PDB file of C-alpha atoms and ligand atoms in Angstrom:
ATOM      1  CA  UNK A 138       6.942  -7.933  11.380  1.00  0.00           C
ATOM      2  CA  UNK A 139       9.267  -5.920  13.811  1.00  0.00           C
ATOM      3  CA  UNK A 140      12.082  -5.508  11.324  1.00  0.00           C
ATOM      4  CA  UNK A 141       9.708  -4.057   8.879  1.00  0.00           C
ATOM      5  CA  UNK A 142       8.583  -1.197  11.242  1.00  0.00           C
ATOM      6  CA  UNK A 143      12.328  -0.410  11.874  1.00  0.00           C
ATOM      7  CA  UNK A 144      12.657  -0.419   7.958  1.00  0.00           C
ATOM      8  CA  UNK A 145       9.691   1.764   7.544  1.00  0.00           C
ATOM      9  CA  UNK A 146      10.668   4.409   9.953  1.00  0.00           C
ATOM     10  CA  UNK A 147      13.941   5.380   8.083  1.00  0.00           C
ATOM     11  CA  UNK A 148      12.642   7.628   5.925  1.00  0.00           C
ATOM     12  CA  UNK A 149      12.152  11.191   7.109  1.00  0.00           C
ATOM     13  CA  UNK A 150      10.543  12.474   3.648  1.00  0.00           C
ATOM     14  CA  UNK A 151      10.257  10.277   0.752  1.00  0.00           C
ATOM     15  CA  UNK A 152       8.893  11.048  -2.766  1.00  0.00           C
ATOM     16  CA  UNK A 153       7.134   9.501  -5.236  1.00  0.00           C
ATOM     17  CA  UNK A 154       7.209   9.861  -8.945  1.00  0.00           C
ATOM     18  CA  UNK A 155       4.627   8.746 -11.031  1.00  0.00           C
ATOM     19  CA  UNK A 156       4.033   8.406 -14.851  1.00  0.00           C
ATOM     20  CA  UNK A 157       3.702   6.152 -17.703  1.00  0.00           C
ATOM     21  CA  UNK A 158       7.330   5.946 -18.193  1.00  0.00           C
ATOM     22  CA  UNK A 159       6.857   4.982 -21.970  1.00  0.00           C
ATOM     23  CA  UNK A 160       9.592   5.309 -21.945  1.00  0.00           C
ATOM     24  CA  UNK A 161      11.420   6.999 -19.021  1.00  0.00           C
ATOM     25  CA  UNK A 162      13.521   9.903 -19.982  1.00  0.00           C
ATOM     26  CA  UNK A 163      15.992  12.366 -18.659  1.00  0.00           C
ATOM     27  CA  UNK A 164      13.427  14.807 -17.874  1.00  0.00           C
ATOM     28  CA  UNK A 165      11.901  12.446 -15.242  1.00  0.00           C
ATOM     29  CA  UNK A 166      15.184  11.737 -13.796  1.00  0.00           C
ATOM     30  CA  UNK A 167      16.435  15.300 -13.476  1.00  0.00           C
ATOM     31  CA  UNK A 168      12.992  16.002 -11.936  1.00  0.00           C
ATOM     32  CA  UNK A 169      13.058  13.654  -9.253  1.00  0.00           C
ATOM     33  CA  UNK A 170      16.731  14.011  -8.533  1.00  0.00           C
ATOM     34  CA  UNK A 171      16.148  18.264  -8.210  1.00  0.00           C
ATOM     35  CA  UNK A 172      13.157  17.601  -6.141  1.00  0.00           C
ATOM     36  CA  UNK A 173      15.002  14.959  -4.026  1.00  0.00           C
ATOM     37  CA  UNK A 174      17.980  17.445  -3.460  1.00  0.00           C
ATOM     38  CA  UNK A 175      15.702  20.432  -2.789  1.00  0.00           C
ATOM     39  CA  UNK A 176      13.156  18.759  -0.287  1.00  0.00           C
ATOM     40  CA  UNK A 177      16.031  16.298   1.395  1.00  0.00           C
ATOM     41  CA  UNK A 178      13.989  13.497   0.433  1.00  0.00           C
ATOM     42  CA  UNK A 179      15.680  10.272   1.636  1.00  0.00           C
ATOM     43  CA  UNK A 180      14.384   8.290  -1.521  1.00  0.00           C
ATOM     44  CA  UNK A 181      12.217   9.036  -4.455  1.00  0.00           C
ATOM     45  CA  UNK A 182      10.241   5.738  -5.808  1.00  0.00           C
ATOM     46  CA  UNK A 183       9.247   5.808  -9.290  1.00  0.00           C
ATOM     47  CA  UNK A 184       5.726   4.176  -9.892  1.00  0.00           C
ATOM     48  CA  UNK A 185       4.932   3.339 -13.269  1.00  0.00           C
ATOM     49  CA  UNK A 186       1.509   3.223 -13.794  1.00  0.00           C
ATOM     50  CA  UNK A 187      -0.344   0.116 -14.522  1.00  0.00           C
ATOM     51  CA  UNK A 188      -3.788   0.919 -16.599  1.00  0.00           C
ATOM     52  CA  UNK A 189      -3.552   4.593 -16.949  1.00  0.00           C
ATOM     53  CA  UNK A 190      -7.212   5.959 -16.799  1.00  0.00           C
ATOM     54  CA  UNK A 191      -6.227   9.220 -18.678  1.00  0.00           C
ATOM     55  CA  UNK A 192      -4.521   7.389 -21.312  1.00  0.00           C
ATOM     56  CA  UNK A 193      -7.216   5.022 -22.873  1.00  0.00           C
ATOM     57  CA  UNK A 194      -7.178   6.385 -26.072  1.00  0.00           C
ATOM     58  CA  UNK A 195      -3.433   5.480 -26.875  1.00  0.00           C
ATOM     59  CA  UNK A 196      -1.526   2.226 -26.876  1.00  0.00           C
ATOM     60  CA  UNK A 197       0.719   2.022 -23.734  1.00  0.00           C
ATOM     61  CA  UNK A 198       3.195  -0.241 -23.840  1.00  0.00           C
ATOM     62  CA  UNK A 199       3.256  -3.466 -21.720  1.00  0.00           C
ATOM     63  CA  UNK A 200       3.942  -2.717 -18.223  1.00  0.00           C
ATOM     64  CA  UNK A 201       6.830  -5.166 -18.567  1.00  0.00           C
ATOM     65  CA  UNK A 202       8.765  -2.967 -20.655  1.00  0.00           C
ATOM     66  CA  UNK A 203       7.796  -0.020 -18.864  1.00  0.00           C
ATOM     67  CA  UNK A 204       8.879  -1.037 -15.520  1.00  0.00           C
ATOM     68  CA  UNK A 205      12.384  -2.680 -16.632  1.00  0.00           C
ATOM     69  CA  UNK A 206      13.092   0.306 -18.584  1.00  0.00           C
ATOM     70  CA  UNK A 207      12.543   2.272 -15.361  1.00  0.00           C
ATOM     71  CA  UNK A 208      14.704   0.006 -13.136  1.00  0.00           C
ATOM     72  CA  UNK A 209      17.389   0.188 -15.914  1.00  0.00           C
ATOM     73  CA  UNK A 210      17.301   4.331 -15.981  1.00  0.00           C
ATOM     74  CA  UNK A 211      17.672   4.328 -12.181  1.00  0.00           C
ATOM     75  CA  UNK A 212      20.404   1.648 -11.038  1.00  0.00           C
ATOM     76  CA  UNK A 213      22.939   4.226 -11.098  1.00  0.00           C
ATOM     77  CA  UNK A 214      21.245   6.514  -8.660  1.00  0.00           C
ATOM     78  CA  UNK A 215      21.106   5.180  -5.049  1.00  0.00           C
ATOM     79  CA  UNK A 216      18.580   7.416  -3.880  1.00  0.00           C
ATOM     80  CA  UNK A 217      16.241   6.349  -6.578  1.00  0.00           C
ATOM     81  CA  UNK A 218      13.971   3.257  -6.293  1.00  0.00           C
ATOM     82  CA  UNK A 219      11.052   1.666  -8.185  1.00  0.00           C
ATOM     83  CA  UNK A 220       7.948   0.329  -7.152  1.00  0.00           C
ATOM     84  CA  UNK A 221       5.692  -2.388  -8.665  1.00  0.00           C
ATOM     85  CA  UNK A 222       2.460  -1.041  -6.827  1.00  0.00           C
ATOM     86  CA  UNK A 223       0.583  -0.046  -9.918  1.00  0.00           C
ATOM     87  CA  UNK A 224       1.468  -2.699 -12.647  1.00  0.00           C
ATOM     88  CA  UNK A 225       0.736  -5.137  -9.930  1.00  0.00           C
ATOM     89  CA  UNK A 226      -2.598  -4.152  -9.319  1.00  0.00           C
ATOM     90  CA  UNK A 227      -5.691  -5.137 -10.979  1.00  0.00           C
ATOM     91  CA  UNK A 228      -7.791  -2.582 -12.770  1.00  0.00           C
ATOM     92  CA  UNK A 229      -7.108   0.918 -13.592  1.00  0.00           C
ATOM     93  CA  UNK A 230      -4.541   2.811 -11.852  1.00  0.00           C
ATOM     94  CA  UNK A 231      -5.788   5.586  -9.281  1.00  0.00           C
ATOM     95  CA  UNK A 232      -3.286   7.739  -7.427  1.00  0.00           C
ATOM     96  CA  UNK A 233      -5.203   7.830  -4.503  1.00  0.00           C
ATOM     97  CA  UNK A 234      -4.859   4.025  -4.060  1.00  0.00           C
ATOM     98  CA  UNK A 235      -1.182   4.199  -4.622  1.00  0.00           C
ATOM     99  CA  UNK A 236      -0.655   7.311  -2.067  1.00  0.00           C
ATOM    100  CA  UNK A 237      -2.929   5.537   0.792  1.00  0.00           C
ATOM    101  CA  UNK A 238      -0.568   2.451   0.322  1.00  0.00           C
ATOM    102  CA  UNK A 239       2.408   4.535   0.686  1.00  0.00           C
ATOM    103  CA  UNK A 240       0.678   6.164   3.689  1.00  0.00           C
ATOM    104  CA  UNK A 241       0.006   2.953   5.297  1.00  0.00           C
ATOM    105  CA  UNK A 242       3.668   1.414   4.555  1.00  0.00           C
ATOM    106  CA  UNK A 243       5.354   4.772   5.966  1.00  0.00           C
ATOM    107  CA  UNK A 244       3.123   6.202   8.588  1.00  0.00           C
ATOM    108  CA  UNK A 245       6.215   8.129   9.841  1.00  0.00           C
ATOM    109  CA  UNK A 246       7.372   9.803   6.816  1.00  0.00           C
ATOM    110  CA  UNK A 247       6.578  12.984   5.313  1.00  0.00           C
ATOM    111  CA  UNK A 248       5.346  12.149   1.272  1.00  0.00           C
ATOM    112  CA  UNK A 249       6.041  14.286  -1.369  1.00  0.00           C
ATOM    113  CA  UNK A 250       4.247  13.724  -5.099  1.00  0.00           C
ATOM    114  CA  UNK A 251       6.210  14.866  -7.890  1.00  0.00           C
ATOM    115  CA  UNK A 252       4.759  15.790 -11.049  1.00  0.00           C
ATOM    116  CA  UNK A 253       5.538  17.906 -13.931  1.00  0.00           C
ATOM    117  CA  UNK A 254       3.843  21.505 -14.073  1.00  0.00           C
ATOM    118  CA  UNK A 255       1.507  20.332 -16.808  1.00  0.00           C
ATOM    119  CA  UNK A 256       0.357  17.505 -14.715  1.00  0.00           C
ATOM    120  CA  UNK A 257      -0.907  19.243 -11.769  1.00  0.00           C
ATOM    121  CA  UNK A 258      -3.580  20.776 -13.121  1.00  0.00           C
ATOM    122  CA  UNK A 259      -4.517  17.829 -14.703  1.00  0.00           C
ATOM    123  CA  UNK A 260      -4.445  16.499 -11.261  1.00  0.00           C
ATOM    124  CA  UNK A 261      -7.363  18.387  -9.938  1.00  0.00           C
ATOM    125  CA  UNK A 262      -9.579  16.219 -12.360  1.00  0.00           C
ATOM    126  CA  UNK A 263      -8.198  13.215 -10.441  1.00  0.00           C
ATOM    127  CA  UNK A 264     -10.384  11.165  -8.476  1.00  0.00           C
ATOM    128  CA  UNK A 265     -10.464  12.081  -5.035  1.00  0.00           C
ATOM    129  CA  UNK A 266      -7.974  15.123  -5.289  1.00  0.00           C
ATOM    130  CA  UNK A 267      -8.875  16.093  -1.688  1.00  0.00           C
ATOM    131  CA  UNK A 268      -8.136  12.865  -0.271  1.00  0.00           C
ATOM    132  CA  UNK A 269      -4.599  12.677  -1.996  1.00  0.00           C
ATOM    133  CA  UNK A 270      -3.671  16.118  -0.960  1.00  0.00           C
ATOM    134  CA  UNK A 271      -4.288  14.601   3.274  1.00  0.00           C
ATOM    135  CA  UNK A 272      -1.937  12.027   2.570  1.00  0.00           C
ATOM    136  CA  UNK A 273       0.886  14.114   0.662  1.00  0.00           C
ATOM    137  CA  UNK A 274       2.351  17.412  -0.334  1.00  0.00           C
ATOM    138  CA  UNK A 275       3.095  18.089  -4.205  1.00  0.00           C
ATOM    139  CA  UNK A 276       6.019  19.031  -6.030  1.00  0.00           C
ATOM    140  CA  UNK A 277       5.434  20.581  -9.601  1.00  0.00           C
ATOM    141  CA  UNK A 278       8.352  20.884 -11.696  1.00  0.00           C
ATOM    142  CA  UNK A 279       8.391  23.188 -14.567  1.00  0.00           C
ATOM    143  CA  UNK A 280       8.631  22.066 -18.095  1.00  0.00           C
ATOM    144  CA  UNK A 281       9.413  24.260 -20.825  1.00  0.00           C
ATOM    145  CA  UNK A 282       6.587  26.545 -21.870  1.00  0.00           C
ATOM    146  CA  UNK A 283       4.481  26.792 -18.103  1.00  0.00           C
ATOM    147  CA  UNK A 284       4.965  30.002 -16.145  1.00  0.00           C
ATOM    148  CA  UNK A 285       5.068  29.049 -12.459  1.00  0.00           C
ATOM    149  CA  UNK A 286       3.136  32.297 -11.387  1.00  0.00           C
ATOM    150  CA  UNK A 287       0.322  31.453 -13.525  1.00  0.00           C
ATOM    151  CA  UNK A 288       0.393  27.874 -12.196  1.00  0.00           C
ATOM    152  CA  UNK A 289       0.372  29.119  -8.701  1.00  0.00           C
ATOM    153  CA  UNK A 290      -2.686  31.309  -9.349  1.00  0.00           C
ATOM    154  CA  UNK A 291      -4.689  28.900 -11.378  1.00  0.00           C
ATOM    155  CA  UNK A 292      -4.490  26.141  -8.252  1.00  0.00           C
ATOM    156  CA  UNK A 293      -4.988  28.788  -5.854  1.00  0.00           C
ATOM    157  CA  UNK A 294      -8.273  29.694  -7.634  1.00  0.00           C
ATOM    158  CA  UNK A 295      -9.661  26.128  -8.096  1.00  0.00           C
ATOM    159  CA  UNK A 296      -8.316  24.511  -4.818  1.00  0.00           C
ATOM    160  CA  UNK A 297      -7.841  27.420  -2.421  1.00  0.00           C
ATOM    161  CA  UNK A 298      -7.600  25.274   0.833  1.00  0.00           C
ATOM    162  CA  UNK A 299      -5.084  23.046  -0.602  1.00  0.00           C
ATOM    163  CA  UNK A 300      -2.425  25.770  -2.161  1.00  0.00           C
ATOM    164  CA  UNK A 301      -0.047  25.511   0.735  1.00  0.00           C
ATOM    165  CA  UNK A 302       0.244  21.621  -0.424  1.00  0.00           C
ATOM    166  CA  UNK A 303       1.757  22.351  -3.565  1.00  0.00           C
ATOM    167  CA  UNK A 304       5.783  23.337  -3.868  1.00  0.00           C
ATOM    168  CA  UNK A 305       7.094  24.358  -7.344  1.00  0.00           C
ATOM    169  CA  UNK A 306      10.625  23.876  -8.202  1.00  0.00           C
ATOM    170  CA  UNK A 307      12.710  24.902 -11.211  1.00  0.00           C
ATOM    171  CA  UNK A 308      14.258  22.174 -13.427  1.00  0.00           C
ATOM    172  CA  UNK A 309      16.688  22.710 -16.162  1.00  0.00           C
ATOM    173  CA  UNK A 310      14.828  23.324 -19.356  1.00  0.00           C
ATOM    174  CA  UNK A 311      14.239  19.930 -20.579  1.00  0.00           C
ATOM    175  CA  UNK A 312      11.715  19.743 -23.841  1.00  0.00           C
ATOM    176  CA  UNK A 313      12.307  16.047 -23.537  1.00  0.00           C
ATOM    177  CA  UNK A 314       8.900  13.759 -23.692  1.00  0.00           C
ATOM    178  CA  UNK A 315       8.206  10.427 -24.310  1.00  0.00           C
ATOM    179  CA  UNK A 316       5.594  11.175 -27.030  1.00  0.00           C
ATOM    180  CA  UNK A 317       8.703  12.738 -29.110  1.00  0.00           C
ATOM    181  CA  UNK A 318      10.994   9.715 -27.756  1.00  0.00           C
ATOM    182  CA  UNK A 319       8.592   7.217 -29.573  1.00  0.00           C
ATOM    183  CA  UNK A 320       8.040   9.543 -32.483  1.00  0.00           C
ATOM    184  CA  UNK A 321      12.001   9.588 -33.418  1.00  0.00           C
ATOM    185  CA  UNK A 322      12.035   5.723 -32.862  1.00  0.00           C
ATOM    186  CA  UNK A 323       9.318   5.052 -35.158  1.00  0.00           C
ATOM    187  CA  UNK A 324      10.898   7.568 -37.703  1.00  0.00           C
ATOM    188  CA  UNK A 325      14.577   5.860 -37.134  1.00  0.00           C
ATOM    189  CA  UNK A 326      15.653   9.124 -35.685  1.00  0.00           C
ATOM    190  CA  UNK A 327      18.301   9.114 -32.798  1.00  0.00           C
ATOM    191  CA  UNK A 328      17.251   9.330 -29.165  1.00  0.00           C
ATOM    192  CA  UNK A 329      20.821   9.243 -27.915  1.00  0.00           C
ATOM    193  CA  UNK A 330      21.318  11.675 -24.847  1.00  0.00           C
ATOM    194  CA  UNK A 331      17.213  11.920 -24.607  1.00  0.00           C
ATOM    195  CA  UNK A 332      17.355   8.737 -22.276  1.00  0.00           C
ATOM    196  CA  UNK A 333      19.795   6.510 -20.377  1.00  0.00           C
ATOM    197  CA  UNK A 334      21.987   4.356 -22.766  1.00  0.00           C
ATOM    198  CA  UNK A 335      20.388   1.430 -21.102  1.00  0.00           C
ATOM    199  CA  UNK A 336      17.123   1.965 -21.995  1.00  0.00           C
ATOM    200  CA  UNK A 337      17.998   3.206 -25.437  1.00  0.00           C
ATOM    201  CA  UNK A 338      19.524  -0.277 -25.787  1.00  0.00           C
ATOM    202  CA  UNK A 339      16.576  -1.936 -24.437  1.00  0.00           C
ATOM    203  CA  UNK A 340      14.410  -0.059 -26.972  1.00  0.00           C
ATOM    204  CA  UNK A 341      16.336  -1.452 -29.792  1.00  0.00           C
ATOM    205  CA  UNK A 342      16.470  -4.807 -28.694  1.00  0.00           C
ATOM    206  CA  UNK A 343      12.872  -5.154 -28.076  1.00  0.00           C
ATOM    207  CA  UNK A 344      12.010  -3.406 -30.838  1.00  0.00           C
ATOM    208  CA  UNK A 345       9.621  -0.607 -29.015  1.00  0.00           C
ATOM    209  CA  UNK A 346       7.821   2.150 -30.842  1.00  0.00           C
ATOM    210  CA  UNK A 347       8.326   0.764 -34.190  1.00  0.00           C
ATOM    211  CA  UNK A 348       4.626   0.996 -35.610  1.00  0.00           C
TER     212      UNK A 348
HETATM  213  P1  ATP B1440       3.925  11.434 -22.772  1.00  0.00           P
HETATM  214  O1  ATP B1440       4.750  12.026 -23.751  1.00  0.00           O
HETATM  215  O2  ATP B1440       3.746   9.975 -23.381  1.00  0.00           O
HETATM  216  O3  ATP B1440       2.614  12.174 -22.185  1.00  0.00           O
HETATM  217  P2  ATP B1440       5.703  12.390 -20.634  1.00  0.00           P
HETATM  218  O4  ATP B1440       7.103  12.261 -21.159  1.00  0.00           O
HETATM  219  O5  ATP B1440       4.723  13.288 -20.180  1.00  0.00           O
HETATM  220  O6  ATP B1440       4.730  11.298 -21.690  1.00  0.00           O
HETATM  221  P3  ATP B1440       4.984  10.782 -18.278  1.00  0.00           P
HETATM  222  O7  ATP B1440       5.157   9.303 -18.064  1.00  0.00           O
HETATM  223  O8  ATP B1440       3.469  10.933 -18.980  1.00  0.00           O
HETATM  224  O9  ATP B1440       5.589  11.224 -19.310  1.00  0.00           O
HETATM  225  O10 ATP B1440       5.256  11.675 -17.179  1.00  0.00           O
HETATM  226  C1  ATP B1440       5.368  11.536 -15.662  1.00  0.00           C
HETATM  227  C2  ATP B1440       5.721  12.514 -15.089  1.00  0.00           C
HETATM  228  O11 ATP B1440       6.553  13.565 -15.394  1.00  0.00           O
HETATM  229  C3  ATP B1440       4.441  13.845 -15.113  1.00  0.00           C
HETATM  230  O12 ATP B1440       4.194  14.180 -14.049  1.00  0.00           O
HETATM  231  C4  ATP B1440       4.943  14.567 -16.166  1.00  0.00           C
HETATM  232  O13 ATP B1440       4.611  16.035 -16.099  1.00  0.00           O
HETATM  233  C5  ATP B1440       6.526  14.664 -15.885  1.00  0.00           C
HETATM  234  N1  ATP B1440       7.329  15.127 -16.875  1.00  0.00           N
HETATM  235  C6  ATP B1440       7.293  14.442 -18.181  1.00  0.00           C
HETATM  236  N2  ATP B1440       8.437  14.862 -19.113  1.00  0.00           N
HETATM  237  C7  ATP B1440       8.875  15.861 -18.125  1.00  0.00           C
HETATM  238  C8  ATP B1440      10.049  16.705 -18.179  1.00  0.00           C
HETATM  239  N3  ATP B1440      10.864  17.138 -19.476  1.00  0.00           N
HETATM  240  N4  ATP B1440      10.704  17.827 -17.301  1.00  0.00           N
HETATM  241  C9  ATP B1440       9.712  17.605 -16.291  1.00  0.00           C
HETATM  242  N5  ATP B1440       8.713  16.627 -15.987  1.00  0.00           N
HETATM  243  C10 ATP B1440       8.047  15.855 -16.883  1.00  0.00           C
HETATM  244 MG1   MG B1441       2.693  13.065 -19.863  1.00  0.00          MG
END
């Protein structure tokens, strides 16, 4: 118990990168790395979602595959880690539960939730958004086609008392999305250089996204 307490004190700041990661791609990895460097994060923990409440309508790949691809993708970065917290939890995955679990485990750390700019406005529709914001700050990264100052204005208009909890960062324009990768695989098109080599091999080996 004591050892754990010391362990958990070592992070001054940590990042959580949530996602379906179906599959994980270089857009996610570049965003996490940029956030780590700009905000001096000691670690970025990737949290593949279990049953995402907002993706009820499309078939999400088995959590086992999404978890393993995420592990394969982060092995080369000593500052990246993967958590099973959402995939081991029963029922739908809600970010509030995840953030609260991290807060409990790391009471002394500043926690940043990293998302793409498209996701930040969606967050306003999440369960208990104010409570989430009480526990962590947000880092919203640009994705091609999104205007950061517009986003800032929209955010201030909707949730003014929490706008100082949201930071924005510019990441090299990456138009990569998991949807596009799944589509490419289904059409037998190349996904080389869109995902790490090991993830690409994993997709072929396990026959993912073929139908
Ligand atoms: P899908 O197309 O299935 O929705 P996705 O590529 O958006 O997948 P998710 O797992 O839904 O990937 O995204 C996890 C997080 O990563 C979200 O916060 C999302 O905004 C962000 N993200 C996804 N792609 C990029 C990208 N190319 N650049 C920056 N952030 C991204
Ligand atoms: Mg998405």
